[in-house]
Short mmCIF file of C-alpha atoms and ligand atoms in Angstrom, two decimals:
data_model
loop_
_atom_site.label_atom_id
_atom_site.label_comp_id
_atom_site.label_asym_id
_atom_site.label_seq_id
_atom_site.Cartn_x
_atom_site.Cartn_y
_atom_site.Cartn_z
CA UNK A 28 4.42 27.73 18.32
CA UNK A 29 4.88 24.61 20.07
CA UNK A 30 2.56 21.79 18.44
CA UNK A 31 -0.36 20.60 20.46
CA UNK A 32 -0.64 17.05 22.25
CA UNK A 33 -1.03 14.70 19.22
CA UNK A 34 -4.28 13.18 21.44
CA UNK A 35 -5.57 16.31 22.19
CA UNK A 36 -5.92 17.13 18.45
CA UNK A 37 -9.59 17.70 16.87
CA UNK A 38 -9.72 15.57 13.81
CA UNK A 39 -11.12 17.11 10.94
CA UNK A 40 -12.45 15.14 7.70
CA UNK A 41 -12.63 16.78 5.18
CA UNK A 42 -14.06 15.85 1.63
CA UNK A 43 -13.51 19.12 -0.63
CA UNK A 44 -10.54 20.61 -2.08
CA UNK A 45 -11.28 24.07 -0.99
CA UNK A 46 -11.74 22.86 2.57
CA UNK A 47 -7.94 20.69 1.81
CA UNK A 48 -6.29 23.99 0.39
CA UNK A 49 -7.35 26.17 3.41
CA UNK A 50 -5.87 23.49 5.74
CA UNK A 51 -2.88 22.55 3.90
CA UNK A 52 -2.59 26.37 3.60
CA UNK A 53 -2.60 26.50 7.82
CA UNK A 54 -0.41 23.86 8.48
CA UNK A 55 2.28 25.68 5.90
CA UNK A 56 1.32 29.11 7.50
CA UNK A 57 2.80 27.82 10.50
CA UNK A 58 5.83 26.20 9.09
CA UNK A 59 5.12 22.67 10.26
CA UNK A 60 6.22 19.63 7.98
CA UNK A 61 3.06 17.52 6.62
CA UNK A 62 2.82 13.24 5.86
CA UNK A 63 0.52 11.77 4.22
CA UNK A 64 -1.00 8.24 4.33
CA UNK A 65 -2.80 7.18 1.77
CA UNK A 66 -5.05 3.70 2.13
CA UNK A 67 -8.23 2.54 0.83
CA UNK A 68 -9.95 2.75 4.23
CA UNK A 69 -10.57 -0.97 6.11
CA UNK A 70 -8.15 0.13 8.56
CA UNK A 71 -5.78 -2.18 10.36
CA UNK A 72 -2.70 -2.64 12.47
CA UNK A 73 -0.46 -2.27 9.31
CA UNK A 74 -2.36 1.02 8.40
CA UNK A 75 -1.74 1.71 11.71
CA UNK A 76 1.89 1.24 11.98
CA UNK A 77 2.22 4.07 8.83
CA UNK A 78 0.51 6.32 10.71
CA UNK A 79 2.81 6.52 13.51
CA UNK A 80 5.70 5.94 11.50
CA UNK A 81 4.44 9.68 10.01
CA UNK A 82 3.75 11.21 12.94
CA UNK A 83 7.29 10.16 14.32
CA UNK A 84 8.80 12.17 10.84
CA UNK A 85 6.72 15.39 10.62
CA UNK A 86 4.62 17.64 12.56
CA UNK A 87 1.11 16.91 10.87
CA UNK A 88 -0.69 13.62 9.79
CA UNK A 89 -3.08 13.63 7.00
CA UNK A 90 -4.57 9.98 6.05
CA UNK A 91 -6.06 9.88 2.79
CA UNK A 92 -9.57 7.97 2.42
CA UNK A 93 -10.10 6.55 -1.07
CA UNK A 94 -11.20 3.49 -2.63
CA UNK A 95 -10.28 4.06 -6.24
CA UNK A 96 -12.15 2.80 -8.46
CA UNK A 97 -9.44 3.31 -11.56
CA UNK A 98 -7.27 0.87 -9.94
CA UNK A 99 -9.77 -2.27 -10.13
CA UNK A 100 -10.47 -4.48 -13.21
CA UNK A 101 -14.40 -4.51 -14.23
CA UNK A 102 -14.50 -8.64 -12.41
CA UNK A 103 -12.59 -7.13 -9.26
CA UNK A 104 -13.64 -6.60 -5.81
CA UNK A 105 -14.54 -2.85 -5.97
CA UNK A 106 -18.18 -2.98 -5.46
CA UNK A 107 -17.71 -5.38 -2.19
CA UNK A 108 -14.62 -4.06 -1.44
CA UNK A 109 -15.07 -2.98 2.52
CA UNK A 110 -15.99 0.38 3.67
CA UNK A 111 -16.15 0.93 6.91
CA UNK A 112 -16.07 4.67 7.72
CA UNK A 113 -16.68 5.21 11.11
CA UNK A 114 -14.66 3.01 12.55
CA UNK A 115 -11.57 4.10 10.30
CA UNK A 116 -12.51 7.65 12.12
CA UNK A 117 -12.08 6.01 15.88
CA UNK A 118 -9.21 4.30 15.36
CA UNK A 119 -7.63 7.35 13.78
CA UNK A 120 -9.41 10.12 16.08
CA UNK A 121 -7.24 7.32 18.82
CA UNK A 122 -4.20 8.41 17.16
CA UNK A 123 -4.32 12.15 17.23
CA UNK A 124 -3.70 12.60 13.41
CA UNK A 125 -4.36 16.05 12.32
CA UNK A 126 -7.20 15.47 9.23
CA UNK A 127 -8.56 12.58 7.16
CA UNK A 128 -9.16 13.72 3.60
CA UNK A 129 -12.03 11.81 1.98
CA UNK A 130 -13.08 12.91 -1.27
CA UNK A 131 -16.02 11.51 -3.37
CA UNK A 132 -15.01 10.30 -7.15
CA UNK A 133 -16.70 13.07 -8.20
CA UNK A 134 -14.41 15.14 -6.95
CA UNK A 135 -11.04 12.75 -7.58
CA UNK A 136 -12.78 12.12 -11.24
CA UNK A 137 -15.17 15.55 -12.73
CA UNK A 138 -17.00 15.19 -15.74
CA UNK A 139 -14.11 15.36 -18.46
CA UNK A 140 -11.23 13.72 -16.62
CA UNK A 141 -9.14 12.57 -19.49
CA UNK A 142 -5.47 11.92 -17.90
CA UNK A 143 -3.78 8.76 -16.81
CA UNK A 144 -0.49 8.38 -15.35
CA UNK A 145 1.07 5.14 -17.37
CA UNK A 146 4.10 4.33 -15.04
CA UNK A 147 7.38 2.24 -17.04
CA UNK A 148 10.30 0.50 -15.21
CA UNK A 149 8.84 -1.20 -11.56
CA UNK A 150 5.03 -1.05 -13.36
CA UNK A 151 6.59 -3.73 -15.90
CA UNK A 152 8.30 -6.25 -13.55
CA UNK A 153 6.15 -9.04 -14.71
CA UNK A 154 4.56 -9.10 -11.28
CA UNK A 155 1.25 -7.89 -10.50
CA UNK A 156 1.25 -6.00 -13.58
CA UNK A 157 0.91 -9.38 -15.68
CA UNK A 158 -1.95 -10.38 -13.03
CA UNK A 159 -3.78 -6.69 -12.85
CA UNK A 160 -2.69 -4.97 -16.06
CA UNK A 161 -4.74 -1.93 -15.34
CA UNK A 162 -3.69 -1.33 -11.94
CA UNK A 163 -0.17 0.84 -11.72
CA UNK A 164 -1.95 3.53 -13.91
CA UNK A 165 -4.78 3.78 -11.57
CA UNK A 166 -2.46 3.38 -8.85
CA UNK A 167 -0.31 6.15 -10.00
CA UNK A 168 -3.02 8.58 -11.35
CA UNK A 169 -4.74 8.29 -7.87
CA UNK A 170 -1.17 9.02 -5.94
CA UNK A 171 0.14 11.64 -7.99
CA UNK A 172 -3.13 13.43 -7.37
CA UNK A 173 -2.90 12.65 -3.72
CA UNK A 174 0.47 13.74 -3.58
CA UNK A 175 -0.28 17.18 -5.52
CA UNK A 176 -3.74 17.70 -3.32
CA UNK A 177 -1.91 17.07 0.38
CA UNK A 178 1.70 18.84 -0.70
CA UNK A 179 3.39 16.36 1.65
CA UNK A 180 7.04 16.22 2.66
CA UNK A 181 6.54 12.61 2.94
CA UNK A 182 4.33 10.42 2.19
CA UNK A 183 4.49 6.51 4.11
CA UNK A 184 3.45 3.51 1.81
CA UNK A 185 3.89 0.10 3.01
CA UNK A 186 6.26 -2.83 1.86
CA UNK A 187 3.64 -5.11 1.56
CA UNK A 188 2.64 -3.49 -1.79
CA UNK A 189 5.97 -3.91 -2.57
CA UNK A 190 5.77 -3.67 -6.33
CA UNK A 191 3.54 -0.60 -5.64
CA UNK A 192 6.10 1.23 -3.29
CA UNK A 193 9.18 1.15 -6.51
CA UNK A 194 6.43 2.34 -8.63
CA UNK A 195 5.60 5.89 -6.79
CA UNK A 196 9.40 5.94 -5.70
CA UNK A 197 10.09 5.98 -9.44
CA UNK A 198 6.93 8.20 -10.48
CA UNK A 199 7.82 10.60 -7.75
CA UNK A 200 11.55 11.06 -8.97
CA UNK A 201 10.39 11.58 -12.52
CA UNK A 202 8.00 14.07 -12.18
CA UNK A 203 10.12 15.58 -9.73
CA UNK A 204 8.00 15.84 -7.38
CA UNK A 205 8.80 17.27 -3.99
CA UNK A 206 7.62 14.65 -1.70
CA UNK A 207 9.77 12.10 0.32
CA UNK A 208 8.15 8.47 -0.60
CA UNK A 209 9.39 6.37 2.35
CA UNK A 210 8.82 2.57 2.81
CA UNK A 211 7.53 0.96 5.84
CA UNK A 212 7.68 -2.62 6.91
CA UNK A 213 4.92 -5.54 6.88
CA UNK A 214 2.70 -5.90 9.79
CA UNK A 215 1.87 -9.75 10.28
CA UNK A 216 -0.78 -11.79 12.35
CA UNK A 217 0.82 -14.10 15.07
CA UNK A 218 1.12 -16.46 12.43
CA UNK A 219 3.03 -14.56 10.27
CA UNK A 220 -0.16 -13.49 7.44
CA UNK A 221 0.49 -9.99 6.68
CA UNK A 222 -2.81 -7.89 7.86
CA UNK A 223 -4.93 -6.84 4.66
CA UNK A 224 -7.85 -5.21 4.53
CA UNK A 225 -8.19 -8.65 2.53
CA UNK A 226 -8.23 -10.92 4.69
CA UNK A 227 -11.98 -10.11 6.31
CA UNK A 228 -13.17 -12.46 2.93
CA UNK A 229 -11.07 -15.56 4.13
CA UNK A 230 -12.97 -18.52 5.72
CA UNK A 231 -11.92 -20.04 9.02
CA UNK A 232 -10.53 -23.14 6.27
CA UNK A 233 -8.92 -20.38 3.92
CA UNK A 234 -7.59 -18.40 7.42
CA UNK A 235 -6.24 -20.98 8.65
CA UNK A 236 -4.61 -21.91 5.29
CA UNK A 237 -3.48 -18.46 4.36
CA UNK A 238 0.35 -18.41 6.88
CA UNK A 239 1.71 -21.24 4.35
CA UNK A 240 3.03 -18.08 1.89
CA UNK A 241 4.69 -16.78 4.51
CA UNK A 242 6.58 -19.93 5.83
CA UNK A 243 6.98 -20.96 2.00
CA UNK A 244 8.56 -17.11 1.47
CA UNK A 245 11.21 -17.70 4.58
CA UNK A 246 12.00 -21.23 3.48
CA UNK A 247 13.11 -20.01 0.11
CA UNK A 248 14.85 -16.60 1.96
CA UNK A 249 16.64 -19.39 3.80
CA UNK A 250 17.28 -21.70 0.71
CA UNK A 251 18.47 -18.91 -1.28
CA UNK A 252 20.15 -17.28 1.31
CA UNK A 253 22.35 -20.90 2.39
CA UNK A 254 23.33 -20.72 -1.47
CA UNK A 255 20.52 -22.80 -2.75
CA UNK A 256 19.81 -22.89 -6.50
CA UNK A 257 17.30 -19.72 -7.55
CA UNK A 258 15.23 -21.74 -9.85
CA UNK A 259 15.27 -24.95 -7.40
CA UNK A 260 14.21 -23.39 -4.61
CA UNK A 261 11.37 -21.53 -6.39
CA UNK A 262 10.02 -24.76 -7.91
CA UNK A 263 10.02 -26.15 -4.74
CA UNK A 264 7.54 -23.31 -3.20
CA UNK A 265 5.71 -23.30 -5.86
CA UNK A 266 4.69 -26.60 -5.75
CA UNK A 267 4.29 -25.99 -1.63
CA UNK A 268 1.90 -23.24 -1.72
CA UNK A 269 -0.27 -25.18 -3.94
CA UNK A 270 -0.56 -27.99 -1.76
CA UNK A 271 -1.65 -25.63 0.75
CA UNK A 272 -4.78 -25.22 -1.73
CA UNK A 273 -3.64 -22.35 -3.15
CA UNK A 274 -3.92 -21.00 -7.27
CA UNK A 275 -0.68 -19.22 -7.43
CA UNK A 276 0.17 -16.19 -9.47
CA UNK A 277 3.48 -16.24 -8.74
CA UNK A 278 6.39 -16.77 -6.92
CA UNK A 279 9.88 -15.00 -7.65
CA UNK A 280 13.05 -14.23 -6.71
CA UNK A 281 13.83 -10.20 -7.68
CA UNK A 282 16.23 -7.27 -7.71
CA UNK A 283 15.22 -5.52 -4.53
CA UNK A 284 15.57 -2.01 -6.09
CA UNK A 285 14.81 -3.11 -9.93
CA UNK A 286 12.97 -6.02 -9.36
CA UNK A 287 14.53 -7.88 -12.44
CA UNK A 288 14.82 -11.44 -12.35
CA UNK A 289 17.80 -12.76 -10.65
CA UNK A 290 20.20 -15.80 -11.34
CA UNK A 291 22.01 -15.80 -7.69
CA UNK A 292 21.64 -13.63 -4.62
CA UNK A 293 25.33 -13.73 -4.79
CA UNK A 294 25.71 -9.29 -4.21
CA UNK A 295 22.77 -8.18 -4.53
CA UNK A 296 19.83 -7.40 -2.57
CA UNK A 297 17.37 -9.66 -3.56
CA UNK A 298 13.23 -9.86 -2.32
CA UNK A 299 10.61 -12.72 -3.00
CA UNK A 300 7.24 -11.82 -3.64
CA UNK A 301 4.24 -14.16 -4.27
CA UNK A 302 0.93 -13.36 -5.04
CA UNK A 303 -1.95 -16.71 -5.09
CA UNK A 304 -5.31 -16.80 -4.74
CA UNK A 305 -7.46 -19.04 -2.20
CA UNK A 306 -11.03 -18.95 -3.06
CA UNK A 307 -12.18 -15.67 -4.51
CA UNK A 308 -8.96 -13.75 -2.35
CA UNK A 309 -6.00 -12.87 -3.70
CA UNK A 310 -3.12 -12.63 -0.96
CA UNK A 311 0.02 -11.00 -1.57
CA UNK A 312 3.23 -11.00 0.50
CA UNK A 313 7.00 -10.32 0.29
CA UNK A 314 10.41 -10.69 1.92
CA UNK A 315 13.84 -9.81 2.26
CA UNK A 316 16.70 -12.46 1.12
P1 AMP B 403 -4.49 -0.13 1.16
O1 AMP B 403 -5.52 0.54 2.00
O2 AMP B 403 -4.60 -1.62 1.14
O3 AMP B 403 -4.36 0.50 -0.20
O4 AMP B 403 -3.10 0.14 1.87
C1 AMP B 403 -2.69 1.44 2.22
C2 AMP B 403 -1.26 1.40 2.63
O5 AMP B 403 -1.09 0.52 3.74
C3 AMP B 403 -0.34 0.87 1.51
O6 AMP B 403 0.84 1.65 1.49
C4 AMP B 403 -0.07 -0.54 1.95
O7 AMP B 403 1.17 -1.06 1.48
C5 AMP B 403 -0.06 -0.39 3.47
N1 AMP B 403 -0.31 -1.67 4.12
C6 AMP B 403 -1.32 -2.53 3.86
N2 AMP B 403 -1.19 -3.64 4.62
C7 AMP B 403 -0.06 -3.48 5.37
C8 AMP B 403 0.63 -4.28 6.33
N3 AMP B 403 0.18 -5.49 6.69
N4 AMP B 403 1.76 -3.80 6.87
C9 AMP B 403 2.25 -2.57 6.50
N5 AMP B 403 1.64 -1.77 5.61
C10 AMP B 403 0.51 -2.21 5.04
#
């Protein structure tokens, strides 16, 4: 059967796992190939860009709804972190996705939930996992369930969790799962900030602050790539972004597949990442070499 006008498609949400099976069970009934999206809601142009990066791969879209609460620290942002429901339902009803699944932590986490998903390898780069110890097992718990709720053929996560993206590649592989994890590239204000559902907290001062990672990131991809000195050219944008007014986390030069450290970019893919904090936001970015 040929598939319907993507914009002429009724989008359901749907917040139970019955309701998930039946339509899962549908879209398999009639052979077509399912991605899924998952986000934390606060939809913008880089969600955005994932969904039609899935649509242009398989026959049905499902976005996944869920702020997960196993994936903040207690003195993180998950109380105030922004929900804004209806408007994530316009922008993808705009879209012509096929269903939204938004479940409740009740029904993510019963009564009696008692497993966690404790991911090795990319989870112990020395990147965000020194900064947010807790957060690759919630990460992973939460997308392994995802992945084994929606039964996708692929599922679209974006670059600019970089770190995040070579964990679930890795988790996927080793539990074998079935899904296709594919990467998608950073979408970036004019000025070259990569859109986060973040960056609503910044003041016009932080805002207009907030592009120096980005220039400090290409810099360094330059310096590094023109046969600079790793360590040099590090110190260098380290120093840089704090000027800026920044606290940084961290700025380094990695592996692009293993994210170990690197001595030379001499052939090897290599990324930088940074993570640093302005205010009470933490921004976090990446590039190619
Ligand atoms: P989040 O809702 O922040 O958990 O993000 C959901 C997905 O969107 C993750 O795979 C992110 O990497 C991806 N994402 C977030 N911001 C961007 C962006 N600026 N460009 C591309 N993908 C993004």
């Amino acid at each position: 059967m040929a598939l319907k006008k993507r914009s002429k498609r009724h989008l359901r949400v749907i917040r139970i796992l019955p309701a998930l099976g039946r339509a899962i069970g549908n879209f398999h009934a009639r052979h077509h190939t399912i991605a899924l999206v998952p986000t934390m809601g606060a939809l913008h142009a880089g969600h955005l860009s994932l969904v039609r990066i899935a649509q242009a791969r398989a026959d049905c879209v499902i976005v996944s709804i869920f702020v997960n609460p196993t994936q903040f620290a207690p003195h993180e942002d998950l109380k105030t972190y922004p929900r804004t429901f209806s408007a994530d339902r316009a922008a993808l009803a705009k879209t012509g996705i096929d269903l939204i699944w938004a479940p409740s932590i009740e029904t993510m986490y019963p009564a009696g939930f008692a497993t966690t998903i404790v991911p090795g390898g990319p989870a112990h780069a020395g990147l965000e996992d020194t900064f947010r110890p807790h957060f690759f097992a919630g990460v992973a718990t939460v997308v392994a369930k995802l992945l084994i709720q929606c039964e996708p053929d692929i599922a679209i996560f974006g670059e600019k969790d970089y770190q995040q993206l070579k964990v679930i590649t890795r988790l996927a592989r080793d539990l074998g799962l079935k899904t296709r994890i594919v990467g998608a590239p950073i979408v970036r204000e004019a000025d070259g900030l990569a859109l986060s559902s973040r960056n609503r907290y910044l003041s016009p001062k932080q805002r207009a602050a907030a592009p120096a990672l980005y220039r400090v990131l290409n810099d360094c991809a330059r310096g590094i790539a023109a046969g600079g000195p790793i360590a040099g050219v590090l110190r260098q944008g380290r120093a840089t972004i704090a000027r800026a007014g920044f606290a940084l986390d961290y700025l380094e030069a990695r592996h692009a597949e293993t994210l170990a450290p690197v001595a030379s970019a001499k052939g090897k893919p290599v990324r930088l990442l940074v993570a640093a904090r302005i205010g009470k936001t933490r921004l976090i970015d990446n590039v190619a070499v």
